[in-house]
Short mmCIF file of C-alpha atoms in Angstrom, two decimals:
data_model
loop_
_atom_site.label_atom_id
_atom_site.label_comp_id
_atom_site.label_asym_id
_atom_site.label_seq_id
_atom_site.Cartn_x
_atom_site.Cartn_y
_atom_site.Cartn_z
CA MET A 1 110.98 96.41 161.16
CA THR A 2 107.59 94.79 161.69
CA GLN A 3 104.48 96.37 163.13
CA GLN A 4 105.64 95.12 166.55
CA LYS A 5 108.67 97.43 166.59
CA TYR A 6 107.26 99.53 169.45
CA GLN A 7 106.59 96.48 171.63
CA PRO A 8 109.86 96.93 173.63
CA ILE A 9 108.50 100.31 174.76
CA TYR A 10 105.47 98.60 176.26
CA GLU A 11 107.65 96.00 177.99
CA ALA A 12 109.92 98.70 179.43
CA LEU A 13 107.04 100.88 180.68
CA LYS A 14 105.25 97.85 182.08
CA ALA A 15 108.39 96.95 184.06
CA GLY A 16 108.80 100.53 185.25
CA ASN A 17 111.95 101.10 183.21
CA ASN A 18 112.95 103.78 180.74
CA PRO A 19 112.42 102.63 177.12
CA ASP A 20 115.17 102.62 174.54
CA GLU A 21 115.90 106.27 173.77
CA ARG A 22 116.15 105.88 170.01
CA LEU A 23 112.92 103.88 169.80
CA TRP A 24 111.15 106.31 172.14
CA GLU A 25 112.16 109.29 170.01
CA GLU A 26 110.89 107.42 166.95
CA LEU A 27 107.54 106.88 168.67
CA ILE A 28 107.28 110.57 169.59
CA SER A 29 108.10 111.49 165.99
CA HIS A 30 105.37 109.09 164.83
CA CYS A 31 102.95 110.73 167.25
CA ARG A 32 103.78 114.21 165.96
CA CYS A 33 103.28 113.11 162.33
CA GLU A 34 99.96 111.44 163.18
CA VAL A 35 98.73 114.55 164.99
CA ARG A 36 99.55 116.69 161.96
CA ARG A 37 97.91 114.17 159.64
CA ARG A 38 94.69 114.21 161.62
CA ILE A 39 94.64 118.00 161.85
CA GLU A 40 94.98 118.18 158.07
CA HIS A 41 92.51 115.34 157.40
CA TYR A 42 89.76 116.84 159.60
CA ASN A 43 90.64 120.40 158.54
CA PHE A 44 91.35 121.52 162.12
CA ALA A 45 93.50 124.41 160.87
CA PHE A 46 93.15 126.20 164.19
CA LEU A 47 95.38 123.48 165.74
CA ALA A 48 98.03 123.62 163.00
CA ASN A 49 100.61 125.49 165.07
CA GLU A 50 103.65 124.16 166.91
CA ASP A 51 102.45 125.20 170.38
CA ASP A 52 99.21 123.21 170.12
CA ILE A 53 100.97 120.25 168.49
CA ASP A 54 103.61 120.22 171.25
CA ARG A 55 100.87 120.30 173.87
CA ILE A 56 99.04 117.38 172.23
CA VAL A 57 102.27 115.36 172.05
CA HIS A 58 102.97 116.14 175.71
CA ASP A 59 99.47 115.00 176.66
CA PHE A 60 99.99 111.85 174.60
CA VAL A 61 103.12 110.92 176.59
CA TYR A 62 101.22 111.33 179.86
CA ALA A 63 98.20 109.41 178.56
CA LEU A 64 100.33 106.52 177.31
CA ALA A 65 102.20 106.19 180.61
CA LYS A 66 98.95 106.40 182.57
CA SER A 67 97.07 103.83 180.49
CA ILE A 68 99.84 101.38 179.64
CA ASN A 69 98.34 98.76 181.99
CA LEU A 70 95.15 98.82 179.91
CA TYR A 71 96.98 97.81 176.75
CA ASP A 72 96.51 94.17 175.70
CA PRO A 73 99.26 92.94 173.33
CA GLU A 74 97.03 90.02 172.32
CA ARG A 75 94.37 92.33 170.86
CA ALA A 76 96.41 94.94 168.99
CA THR A 77 99.91 96.19 168.29
CA LEU A 78 101.19 99.05 170.41
CA LYS A 79 101.18 101.22 167.29
CA THR A 80 97.40 100.68 166.90
CA TYR A 81 96.89 101.43 170.58
CA VAL A 82 99.02 104.56 170.28
CA ASN A 83 97.02 105.78 167.27
CA GLY A 84 93.83 105.43 169.31
CA ILE A 85 95.31 107.62 172.04
CA ILE A 86 96.36 110.19 169.44
CA ASP A 87 92.79 110.30 168.09
CA ASN A 88 91.51 111.08 171.59
CA MET A 89 94.20 113.70 172.16
CA VAL A 90 93.27 115.57 168.97
CA LYS A 91 89.54 115.43 169.80
CA ASN A 92 90.22 116.69 173.32
CA ALA A 93 92.30 119.53 171.89
CA VAL A 94 89.35 120.51 169.67
CA LYS A 95 87.02 120.50 172.68
CA GLU A 96 89.43 122.66 174.68
CA PHE A 97 89.75 125.08 171.77
CA ASN A 98 85.97 125.36 171.48
CA LYS A 99 85.64 125.94 175.22
CA ARG A 100 88.20 128.74 175.08
CA LYS A 101 86.40 130.22 172.05
CA ARG A 102 83.01 129.92 173.77
CA ASP A 103 84.31 131.56 176.95
CA LYS A 104 85.84 134.36 174.88
CA SER A 105 82.59 134.79 172.96
CA ILE A 106 80.71 135.18 176.23
CA GLU A 107 83.23 137.79 177.38
CA ILE A 108 82.82 139.71 174.11
CA LEU A 109 79.03 139.43 174.29
CA GLU A 110 78.98 140.75 177.85
CA TYR A 111 81.36 143.55 176.86
CA CYS A 112 79.19 144.52 173.88
CA THR A 113 76.11 144.50 176.10
CA VAL A 114 77.75 146.89 178.53
CA VAL A 115 79.17 149.13 175.79
CA GLU A 116 75.94 149.31 173.76
CA GLY A 117 73.92 150.07 176.85
CA LYS A 118 76.47 152.31 178.52
CA GLU A 119 74.52 155.49 177.86
CA ASP A 120 71.18 153.72 177.54
CA PRO A 121 70.18 151.45 180.45
CA GLU A 122 66.97 150.51 178.63
CA ARG A 123 68.96 149.30 175.60
CA GLN A 124 71.24 147.27 177.87
CA PHE A 125 68.22 145.69 179.52
CA LEU A 126 66.68 144.74 176.14
CA ILE A 127 69.94 143.12 174.92
CA LYS A 128 70.19 141.03 178.10
CA GLU A 129 66.51 140.12 177.80
CA GLU A 130 67.02 138.91 174.20
CA ILE A 131 70.01 136.79 175.23
CA GLU A 132 68.12 135.26 178.16
CA GLU A 133 65.15 134.49 175.92
CA LEU A 134 67.37 132.73 173.36
CA TYR A 135 69.13 130.62 175.96
CA GLY A 136 65.79 129.82 177.57
CA ILE A 137 64.58 128.46 174.22
CA ILE A 138 67.77 126.50 173.56
CA ARG A 139 67.49 124.81 176.96
CA GLN A 140 64.15 123.34 175.85
CA LEU A 141 65.79 121.34 173.03
CA THR A 142 66.61 117.67 173.40
CA SER A 143 70.18 116.91 174.49
CA GLN A 144 71.06 115.75 170.95
CA GLN A 145 69.57 118.87 169.37
CA TYR A 146 71.30 121.09 171.91
CA ASP A 147 74.71 119.50 171.21
CA VAL A 148 74.33 120.08 167.46
CA VAL A 149 73.13 123.68 167.89
CA LYS A 150 75.96 124.45 170.31
CA LEU A 151 78.67 123.01 168.07
CA ARG A 152 77.31 124.25 164.74
CA LEU A 153 75.73 127.62 165.56
CA ILE A 154 77.39 128.75 168.78
CA ASP A 155 80.91 127.29 168.42
CA GLY A 156 80.87 127.66 164.63
CA LEU A 157 82.13 124.17 163.74
CA SER A 158 81.59 122.66 160.31
CA VAL A 159 79.24 119.71 159.74
CA GLU A 160 82.27 117.41 159.45
CA GLU A 161 83.85 118.66 162.70
CA THR A 162 80.53 118.31 164.53
CA ALA A 163 80.01 114.79 163.20
CA LEU A 164 83.49 113.78 164.36
CA LEU A 165 82.99 115.09 167.89
CA LEU A 166 79.52 113.55 168.25
CA GLY A 167 80.45 110.25 166.62
CA ALA A 168 77.64 110.59 164.09
CA SER A 169 77.37 110.87 160.32
CA THR A 170 77.18 114.25 158.61
CA LYS A 171 73.67 113.35 157.45
CA ILE A 172 72.51 112.75 161.02
CA VAL A 173 74.09 116.04 162.13
CA SER A 174 72.30 117.95 159.36
CA ASN A 175 68.96 116.29 160.19
CA ARG A 176 69.32 117.07 163.90
CA LEU A 177 70.19 120.69 163.16
CA ASN A 178 67.19 121.10 160.85
CA LYS A 179 64.85 119.66 163.49
CA ALA A 180 66.45 121.84 166.17
CA ILE A 181 65.94 124.99 164.07
CA GLU A 182 62.30 124.02 163.46
CA ARG A 183 61.89 123.53 167.21
CA ILE A 184 63.53 126.88 167.99
CA ASN A 185 61.22 128.69 165.54
CA ILE A 186 58.16 127.04 167.08
CA LEU A 187 59.28 127.95 170.60
CA LYS A 188 60.06 131.54 169.55
CA GLU A 189 56.62 131.88 168.00
CA ARG A 190 54.96 130.52 171.14
CA ASN A 191 57.06 132.82 173.29
CA ASN A 192 56.15 135.87 171.20
CA LYS A 193 52.44 135.01 171.42
CA SER A 194 52.78 134.63 175.18
CA ILE A 195 54.44 138.02 175.47
CA LYS A 196 51.76 139.68 173.30
CA PHE A 197 49.00 138.06 175.41
CA LYS A 198 50.56 139.39 178.62
CA HIS A 199 50.89 142.86 177.13
CA ASN A 200 47.27 142.86 175.96
CA ASN A 201 46.09 141.98 179.43
#
């Protein structure tokens, strides 16, 4: 078959009909293989389980049906269009995973704060104060610096994963992170001096 083998699926969906079952199953199989290939290529091992892959494939089916009217057969084959959707599905799955991980991290952090300060209210207050100070400093970064710090240092992604999500090169990601760390150190030093000045007065 040629690269246009999935074109009948587009024609059927466009007309509001069910596509050929055999061809549809072949497309779903292609989607599943492409999802696995991208997970392996980008080293997203945390998505390499059947539940997450099934969810991505399910989202793909919905996304294809929803966006079929945007597809232009004159500009690309349906297979190329489909691969673009799969790319977005995998990236969205990574974002969702990171959000779940971030939310869980916050829960753990809050739990640790309560546990560590359970018998020592002063200790609990100091932990919360340190956290608030750090987030106050991070909020003073540029949006680009903040994104890199969040993905690399808070969410724990690799340079390659961060570059993929931000649509930047690994070199740019590393440069932004270095500048962000320099900025954080400067802000921490200023903040410490400000605290000392207040205490001395």
